[in-house]
């Protein structure tokens, strides 16, 4: 069985329906109306041990809610979750020892205590032995540079320092699976790189990762599998490469032609594609659907017109795909 | 328990960093209790006793409440944070740690004004105990302690229950708990001074009468002394109810955002 198994996972929030203003608020007191809101709607998900899964979707798609359901913070309205065979919200404490959680927007450090104290409190909660704790801190210090942060009060940390300390807090007990909800949010590029480097090392140690992010760099650097959700439903689940193949149909080829040829002449031999002037004087950019044309076909068609010097094919960018999802295009296509 | 004391200890140390705060809070606690004593003394300057309760007996009631009300900020202050925690989604992290959520929440604050309450409440009760006519035997002391612990448990359970109402009544402030806390202040005085309706409500509906009145009725051998011996039973019920409410509340927890 997979490490994480979710079946038909659904969370419905009941939201009060109020008219705007004080008048609306008063009316609601007398006549209560509610509307159901499905934040997560029948999601099936299984994650094998050692996998790194990117969980992606626009704001409000239900990413954080899913994480909260998988970690046992929220009780599912419908459906089941099992993490290492335990139901998170029922066997909360057993499950807590297996998981590490980071909410990038919030800290779990005690606000008025030095980082060292927070980590020591966590050591006690997880009942870690002194030797294990020491080893773990040394390991985390290597990759996160904790040493300088230890005596600092949590409220005095910069965002980057806080994230490093929070990562240490989430990973102190060496959890089997780590859920990271936007672990690089608001960080500058160098700290981001450091965090990603750390996540790659975690993977190398065999830790299972699930991360939600809007930062596509996080995904390409760390994950092989991507799950896309929108409006609480899963719309893609598979290897990153497959996602590109499936959704990134449009490709772009840049050609450096031997001689100056009118664009119309090139376009004439390539129906159903888009031919545009490239950057240089003799260059053209051809945009084509890879389901109707292969790159080879494009090149041989152009060769009928003129010699080709250089050519360069743009790899489908994950950005393009995700942007389409965010714009709501894929949802309509796939349903 | 261990986790609770570790968290509380860490917060005690951090709170003590702010020495001025500490002094102000202790003095505030002292003043509040002293003011209450002045009020009580002013009444007894006019009348020898109220409904059969002498000055010393009334001081004992107020002193006992002072001690219990002082223990609450010292050891239970974190419970008052639950409504903003629910409102802001700040129970997320406690829920993913392998320790009881209640222990983590309760330990997360320490109210040092409790020290002032304890000092004055303790002094009042200490003085009053030497003045009232009780035939002290080891058994009286043992039962007296049991009733005191039970009374404190009832108080803390209801602080918990009313704060937990925030799971059902959203909003960042524990209005119900604050209101009920103010109402509970009535147990500073012997219950007999209130009308029958209030007395009944305080006994059956919300058993605040068992926080000071009934245990002392037993100790002082007043009418209905036997009722004081029910205090441990009421305490068990209160603790059970608080735990039950906490469980049900956590099932309703919605965190913040989605």
XYZ file of C-alpha atoms in Angstrom:
593
model
C 0.000 0.000 0.000
C 1.104 3.520 -0.739
C 2.355 5.719 2.071
C -0.479 8.182 1.541
C -3.848 6.949 0.306
C -6.747 9.342 -0.156
C -10.040 8.182 -1.669
C -12.850 10.509 -2.661
C -11.518 13.136 -0.305
C -14.070 15.935 0.084
C -14.294 18.971 2.318
C -17.351 21.160 2.359
C -17.322 24.419 4.286
C -20.573 26.050 5.246
C -20.453 29.743 4.609
C -22.969 32.249 5.898
C -24.811 34.102 3.153
C -24.927 37.730 4.161
C -26.031 40.783 2.311
C -23.458 43.565 2.399
C -23.268 46.084 5.218
C -24.658 46.289 8.711
C -28.164 45.795 7.402
C -27.128 42.492 5.853
C -25.416 41.408 9.062
C -28.536 42.166 11.097
C -30.754 40.379 8.620
C -28.507 37.343 8.885
C -29.063 37.284 12.628
C -32.776 36.835 12.085
C -32.831 34.815 8.928
C -29.833 32.553 8.745
C -28.869 31.363 5.313
C -25.857 29.271 4.468
C -24.254 28.107 1.300
C -22.061 25.056 0.954
C -18.649 25.569 -0.500
C -16.719 22.569 -1.762
C -13.060 23.366 -1.182
C -11.950 19.839 -2.029
C -14.182 17.721 -4.174
C -13.598 13.985 -4.405
C -9.827 13.843 -4.713
C -8.095 10.467 -5.104
C -4.412 10.525 -4.415
C -1.780 7.973 -3.569
C 1.820 8.757 -2.851
C 4.459 6.050 -2.663
C 7.297 6.232 -0.167
C 10.199 8.244 -1.548
C 8.173 10.207 -4.080
C 8.303 13.970 -4.391
C 4.977 15.373 -5.474
C 4.253 18.934 -6.503
C 0.688 19.938 -5.732
C -0.201 22.821 -7.951
C -3.212 24.968 -8.656
C -4.359 28.565 -8.672
C -5.180 30.448 -5.473
C -8.247 28.986 -3.853
C -8.009 25.696 -5.757
C -8.028 23.700 -2.518
C -4.319 22.977 -2.112
C -3.972 23.988 1.509
C -7.260 22.351 2.411
C -6.010 19.081 0.931
C -2.815 19.336 2.990
C -4.883 20.010 6.109
C -7.034 16.970 5.366
C -3.990 14.766 4.789
C -2.346 15.951 7.999
C -5.466 15.489 10.127
C -5.969 19.176 10.922
C -9.366 19.082 9.227
C -11.890 16.290 9.346
C -13.010 15.235 5.851
C -16.675 15.754 5.033
C -16.512 12.632 2.883
C -13.877 10.169 1.752
C -10.965 8.542 3.519
C -7.312 9.245 4.165
C -4.684 6.824 5.397
C -1.083 7.824 6.015
C 1.123 4.832 6.685
C -2.072 2.964 7.495
C -3.359 5.498 10.045
C -6.323 7.819 9.733
C -4.783 11.209 10.513
C -7.699 12.848 12.330
C -8.547 9.714 14.326
C -5.057 8.508 15.242
C -3.732 12.024 15.460
C -0.785 11.405 17.758
C 0.461 8.242 16.018
C 0.244 10.060 12.708
C 2.003 13.135 14.087
C 5.192 11.144 14.635
C 5.285 10.140 10.971
C 4.761 13.544 9.439
C 6.443 16.912 9.264
C 4.482 19.960 8.185
C 5.505 23.438 7.158
C 3.060 26.201 6.364
C 5.247 28.775 4.667
C 2.949 31.627 5.633
C 2.992 30.796 9.326
C 5.630 29.818 11.820
C 5.409 27.016 14.309
C 8.162 28.536 16.446
C 7.077 29.975 19.769
C 6.975 33.696 19.134
C 8.655 34.918 22.314
C 11.202 32.158 22.685
C 14.678 31.744 21.189
C 14.867 29.216 18.345
C 16.884 26.909 20.595
C 14.022 26.771 23.132
C 11.428 26.067 20.448
C 13.483 23.178 19.108
C 14.015 21.836 22.631
C 10.251 21.926 23.251
C 9.710 19.962 20.058
C 12.412 17.505 21.123
C 10.410 16.873 24.312
C 7.103 16.544 22.487
C 8.506 13.984 20.083
C 10.452 12.319 22.952
C 13.716 12.369 20.996
C 16.761 10.912 22.720
C 19.591 13.379 23.484
C 21.969 11.604 21.076
C 19.432 11.542 18.253
C 18.570 15.184 18.858
C 22.222 16.187 18.766
C 22.866 14.269 15.540
C 19.788 15.724 13.934
C 20.707 19.279 14.880
C 24.196 18.807 13.463
C 22.761 17.480 10.217
C 20.242 20.316 9.973
C 22.869 22.856 10.928
C 25.013 21.691 7.987
C 22.361 22.386 5.403
C 20.344 25.164 7.009
C 23.022 27.067 8.943
C 21.079 26.992 12.183
C 23.966 27.888 14.476
C 23.611 31.646 14.168
C 19.826 31.474 14.598
C 19.720 29.420 17.787
C 19.863 32.252 20.366
C 17.508 34.572 18.416
C 13.887 35.112 19.449
C 11.458 33.872 16.792
C 9.904 37.302 16.419
C 13.328 38.817 15.622
C 14.064 36.493 12.688
C 14.004 37.690 9.097
C 11.664 35.794 6.785
C 14.509 33.741 5.310
C 15.929 32.896 8.729
C 12.461 32.046 9.970
C 11.880 29.663 7.099
C 15.177 27.912 7.793
C 14.335 27.569 11.472
C 10.824 26.374 10.600
C 12.214 23.762 8.222
C 14.417 22.510 11.034
C 11.398 22.401 13.357
C 9.345 20.414 10.838
C 12.138 17.916 10.202
C 13.631 17.527 13.653
C 12.040 14.135 14.286
C 13.012 12.795 10.867
C 9.465 12.292 9.583
C 8.646 9.735 6.891
C 6.652 12.258 4.924
C 6.940 16.010 4.811
C 4.169 18.324 3.648
C 5.341 21.753 2.634
C 2.748 24.413 1.939
C 4.521 27.133 -0.046
C 7.979 26.630 1.445
C 9.650 29.352 -0.621
C 6.996 32.051 -0.422
C 8.468 35.526 -0.113
C 12.079 34.356 -0.043
C 14.876 35.997 -1.984
C 16.650 34.031 -4.686
C 19.630 32.933 -2.626
C 17.523 31.658 0.267
C 15.193 29.991 -2.225
C 18.136 28.144 -3.753
C 19.247 27.082 -0.332
C 15.807 25.740 0.537
C 15.576 23.864 -2.771
C 19.019 22.411 -2.251
C 17.853 21.262 1.149
C 14.707 19.686 -0.286
C 16.793 17.786 -2.850
C 18.956 16.434 -0.043
C 15.859 15.388 1.846
C 14.756 13.420 -1.166
C 18.148 11.817 -1.427
C 17.694 10.687 2.196
C 14.530 8.890 1.113
C 12.007 11.297 2.651
C 8.658 11.511 0.891
C 7.743 15.059 -0.049
C 4.554 16.790 -0.995
C 4.778 20.460 -1.710
C 2.376 23.096 -2.845
C 3.866 26.103 -4.518
C 3.317 28.815 -7.067
C 7.001 28.837 -7.803
C 7.634 26.641 -10.812
C 11.326 26.575 -10.016
C 10.507 24.608 -6.859
C 8.688 22.031 -8.921
C 11.301 21.518 -11.609
C 14.134 21.456 -9.109
C 12.632 19.076 -6.607
C 9.721 17.068 -7.975
C 9.172 14.457 -10.640
C 5.475 14.107 -10.234
C 2.957 16.864 -10.487
C -0.656 16.934 -9.419
C -2.731 19.852 -10.679
C -6.001 20.724 -9.044
C -8.542 23.386 -9.711
C -11.840 24.134 -8.028
C -11.187 21.260 -5.660
C -10.804 18.638 -8.403
C -7.782 16.864 -9.703
C -7.171 17.659 -13.353
C -3.780 16.105 -13.859
C -1.661 13.590 -12.003
C 1.530 12.192 -13.500
C 5.204 12.727 -14.246
C 6.229 16.271 -15.081
C 7.376 15.137 -18.501
C 4.035 13.595 -19.288
C 2.280 16.768 -18.313
C 4.378 18.716 -20.754
C 3.624 16.165 -23.474
C -0.048 16.126 -22.760
C -0.731 19.788 -22.340
C 2.154 21.614 -23.963
C 1.068 20.942 -27.541
C 2.354 24.130 -28.972
C 6.043 24.232 -29.860
C 8.190 26.928 -31.268
C 11.046 26.494 -33.731
C 13.548 29.246 -34.470
C 15.341 28.994 -37.821
C 18.243 30.932 -39.202
C 17.755 30.941 -42.965
C 20.602 31.055 -45.489
C 18.945 33.782 -47.526
C 16.296 36.382 -47.111
C 12.998 34.798 -48.039
C 9.590 36.480 -47.784
C 7.659 35.106 -44.821
C 4.645 34.455 -47.019
C 6.683 32.034 -49.086
C 7.571 29.992 -45.993
C 4.044 30.170 -44.739
C 2.764 28.861 -48.051
C 4.570 25.518 -47.581
C 3.471 25.264 -43.943
C -0.286 25.464 -43.680
C -1.779 25.248 -40.167
C 1.268 26.838 -38.568
C 2.126 30.338 -37.615
C 5.151 31.885 -39.253
C 6.630 35.073 -37.839
C 9.711 37.201 -38.275
C 12.431 36.123 -35.835
C 15.017 38.219 -34.012
C 17.598 38.520 -36.787
C 17.213 39.594 -40.426
C 17.113 36.070 -41.846
C 15.419 34.359 -38.970
C 11.875 33.078 -38.665
C 9.928 31.614 -35.801
C 7.459 28.875 -36.583
C 4.830 27.943 -34.035
C 3.209 24.571 -34.553
C 1.052 21.975 -32.895
C 3.181 18.911 -32.249
C 0.175 16.634 -32.763
C -0.228 17.768 -36.380
C 3.437 18.297 -37.287
C 6.754 16.853 -36.251
C 9.823 19.045 -36.034
C 11.273 17.047 -38.935
C 8.296 17.855 -41.155
C 8.709 21.535 -40.453
C 12.394 21.492 -41.343
C 11.922 19.538 -44.575
C 9.120 21.899 -45.627
C 11.337 24.924 -45.079
C 14.169 23.232 -46.971
C 11.971 23.224 -50.059
C 12.121 26.994 -50.024
C 15.624 27.763 -48.819
C 18.714 26.504 -47.030
C 18.624 26.445 -43.246
C 21.608 27.602 -41.174
C 20.898 27.263 -37.471
C 17.825 25.859 -35.842
C 16.631 25.814 -32.306
C 13.555 24.240 -30.737
C 11.991 25.676 -27.568
C 11.333 23.048 -24.930
C 7.745 23.215 -23.717
C 7.847 25.322 -20.588
C 6.016 24.174 -17.527
C 5.094 27.821 -17.048
C 2.979 27.770 -20.178
C 1.043 24.762 -19.030
C 0.447 25.997 -15.544
C -0.500 29.421 -16.817
C -3.143 27.806 -18.964
C -4.439 25.908 -15.973
C -4.577 29.064 -13.918
C -6.440 30.810 -16.683
C -9.006 28.049 -16.508
C -8.364 26.702 -19.991
C -7.329 23.159 -19.180
C -10.198 22.569 -16.831
C -12.668 23.016 -19.633
C -10.627 20.920 -22.038
C -10.241 17.945 -19.753
C -13.671 17.663 -18.175
C 1.688 16.883 31.592
C 5.429 16.938 30.991
C 4.972 18.766 27.721
C 2.626 21.229 29.410
C 5.097 22.072 32.170
C 7.981 22.365 29.698
C 6.056 24.861 27.560
C 4.790 26.759 30.571
C 8.295 26.883 32.063
C 9.744 28.248 28.840
C 7.086 30.946 28.771
C 7.652 31.776 32.418
C 11.314 32.409 31.647
C 10.473 34.547 28.640
C 7.838 36.512 30.576
C 10.289 37.161 33.399
C 12.565 38.845 30.854
C 10.164 41.766 31.018
C 10.706 42.708 34.658
C 8.529 45.814 34.583
C 5.622 43.837 33.158
C 6.036 41.281 35.876
C 5.981 43.889 38.644
C 2.979 45.681 37.177
C 1.001 42.471 36.806
C 1.718 41.288 40.332
C 0.776 44.664 41.767
C -2.395 44.712 39.655
C -3.359 41.322 41.062
C -2.642 42.506 44.617
C -4.643 45.708 44.226
C -7.641 43.944 42.726
C -7.899 41.521 45.611
C -7.227 44.182 48.259
C -9.950 46.391 46.817
C -12.318 43.511 47.224
C -11.284 43.053 50.842
C -11.813 46.758 51.551
C -15.326 46.471 50.111
C -16.086 43.456 52.281
C -14.749 45.193 55.412
C -16.832 48.281 54.693
C -20.012 46.182 54.674
C -19.150 44.418 57.907
C -18.424 47.741 59.587
C -22.212 48.228 59.345
C -23.575 44.711 60.007
C -22.264 41.885 62.243
C -23.102 39.129 59.790
C -24.816 38.471 56.470
C -27.395 35.680 56.374
C -25.591 33.907 59.185
C -22.123 34.339 57.678
C -19.618 36.188 59.861
C -16.908 38.531 58.627
C -14.221 35.853 58.948
C -16.347 33.336 57.067
C -16.941 35.806 54.251
C -13.215 36.546 54.095
C -12.646 32.795 53.807
C -15.043 32.594 50.841
C -13.352 35.541 49.129
C -9.897 34.180 49.983
C -10.668 30.753 48.569
C -11.928 32.310 45.376
C -8.817 34.524 45.284
C -6.580 31.457 45.414
C -8.527 29.577 42.738
C -8.846 32.641 40.546
C -5.076 33.155 40.972
C -4.184 29.613 39.952
C -6.112 30.082 36.754
C -3.957 32.833 35.155
C -0.782 31.153 36.372
C -1.495 27.683 35.053
C -4.377 28.061 32.653
C -3.996 31.406 30.921
C -3.409 29.798 27.516
C -7.008 28.635 27.410
C -8.015 32.270 26.917
C -6.120 32.241 23.618
C -8.284 29.565 22.077
C -10.783 31.890 20.411
C -8.163 33.805 18.441
C -6.406 30.529 17.700
C -9.619 29.162 16.197
C -10.243 32.413 14.380
C -6.720 32.702 12.961
C -6.164 29.005 12.296
C -3.496 28.835 14.989
C -4.459 25.338 16.054
C -2.902 23.903 12.883
C 0.527 23.335 14.357
C -0.652 22.020 17.738
C -2.761 19.508 15.803
C 0.214 18.073 13.926
C 2.369 17.527 17.006
C 2.313 14.323 19.065
C 1.119 15.957 22.275
C -2.358 16.791 23.548
C -3.687 19.962 21.924
C -5.065 21.122 25.279
C -1.637 20.890 26.947
C -0.040 22.907 24.146
C -2.741 25.570 24.210
C -2.942 25.924 27.990
C 0.817 26.125 28.393
C 1.209 28.795 25.749
C 0.660 31.765 28.074
C 1.320 32.622 31.665
C -0.503 35.405 33.507
C 1.661 36.619 36.349
C -1.099 38.742 37.899
C -2.088 35.375 39.358
C 0.810 35.791 41.791
C -0.876 38.862 43.296
C -4.220 37.044 43.507
C -2.526 34.111 45.189
C -0.705 36.248 47.757
C -3.777 38.213 48.848
C -6.200 35.307 48.491
C -3.812 33.083 50.449
C -3.379 35.661 53.211
C -7.131 36.221 53.488
C -7.869 32.522 53.651
C -4.947 31.976 56.049
C -6.178 34.623 58.456
C -9.824 33.530 58.181
C -9.041 29.882 58.890
C -7.655 30.864 62.321
C -10.807 32.859 63.081
C -13.590 30.448 62.129
C -14.747 27.705 64.471
C -13.748 24.424 62.839
C -12.598 21.400 64.806
C -9.564 20.391 62.769
C -8.780 16.686 62.546
C -6.545 14.948 59.967
C -9.749 13.799 58.246
C -11.090 17.356 58.002
C -7.832 18.480 56.482
C -7.789 15.597 53.974
C -11.392 16.112 52.895
C -10.857 19.877 52.892
C -7.926 19.484 50.468
C -9.921 17.110 48.258
C -12.772 19.632 48.101
C -10.345 22.447 47.332
C -8.754 20.537 44.458
C -12.209 19.603 43.161
C -13.371 23.218 43.390
C -10.337 24.384 41.405
C -11.014 21.666 38.808
C -14.615 22.862 38.418
C -13.474 26.448 37.944
C -10.845 25.507 35.343
C -13.201 23.142 33.513
C -15.764 25.883 33.069
C -13.149 28.414 31.987
C -12.306 25.809 29.334
C -15.872 25.044 28.326
C -16.868 28.692 27.881
C -13.714 29.450 25.912
C -14.363 26.422 23.714
C -17.685 27.981 22.745
C -15.610 29.812 20.130
C -15.642 26.609 18.074
C -19.380 27.187 17.629
C -19.530 30.968 17.900
C -16.900 32.329 15.535
C -15.131 35.579 16.346
C -11.699 36.501 17.661
C -12.767 37.305 21.238
C -14.040 34.935 23.913
C -17.104 37.036 24.772
C -19.031 34.216 26.408
C -16.048 33.210 28.525
C -15.437 36.802 29.631
C -19.109 37.254 30.536
C -19.229 33.992 32.442
C -15.970 34.868 34.193
C -17.524 38.122 35.398
C -20.629 36.281 36.519
C -18.506 33.768 38.383
C -17.147 36.671 40.436
C -20.383 36.417 42.397
C -19.024 33.354 44.181
C -16.711 35.745 46.017
C -19.618 36.106 48.452
C -21.664 33.427 50.220
C -24.334 32.188 47.846
C -27.093 32.759 50.420
C -27.108 36.497 49.659
C -28.566 35.818 46.197
C -32.160 35.030 45.243
C -33.445 31.516 44.844
C -33.334 31.570 41.032
C -29.667 32.529 40.952
C -28.796 29.989 43.621
C -30.501 27.246 41.661
C -28.805 28.302 38.415
C -25.381 28.356 40.110
C -25.931 24.896 41.530
C -27.531 23.002 38.688
C -26.980 24.898 35.447
C -23.429 26.123 35.895
C -22.077 24.709 39.152
C -20.165 27.802 40.267
C -21.656 27.232 43.741
C -19.204 24.355 44.110
C -16.195 26.600 43.506
C -16.387 28.199 46.964
C -19.779 28.007 48.625
C -20.595 24.307 49.049
C -17.077 23.186 50.035
C -17.070 25.864 52.748
C -20.618 25.053 53.813
C -19.276 21.603 54.568
C -16.149 22.884 56.327
C -18.066 25.356 58.474
C -20.895 22.919 59.230
C -23.667 25.164 57.871
C -27.095 23.872 56.761
C -26.796 21.543 53.730
C -23.234 20.677 54.774
C -23.593 17.289 53.020
C -23.893 19.063 49.676
C -20.252 20.074 50.006
C -19.260 16.421 49.736
C -20.747 16.348 46.232
C -17.985 18.685 45.042
C -15.667 15.883 43.786
C -18.564 14.355 41.823
C -19.369 17.709 40.245
C -15.656 18.105 39.492
C -15.538 14.772 37.646
C -18.576 15.755 35.610
C -17.067 19.164 34.790
C -13.738 17.708 33.686
C -15.527 15.123 31.541
C -17.688 17.821 29.975
C -14.645 19.981 29.222
C -12.833 17.075 27.551
C -15.914 16.117 25.581
C -16.418 19.697 24.423
C -12.784 19.931 23.371
C -13.063 16.746 21.277
C -16.247 17.889 19.582
C -14.797 21.335 19.026
C -11.691 20.022 17.293
C -13.865 18.052 14.883
C -15.475 21.345 13.869
C -12.188 23.208 13.526
C -11.938 24.820 10.101
C -8.495 26.431 10.222
C -8.194 29.596 8.122
C -8.024 30.080 4.372
C -8.467 27.093 2.151
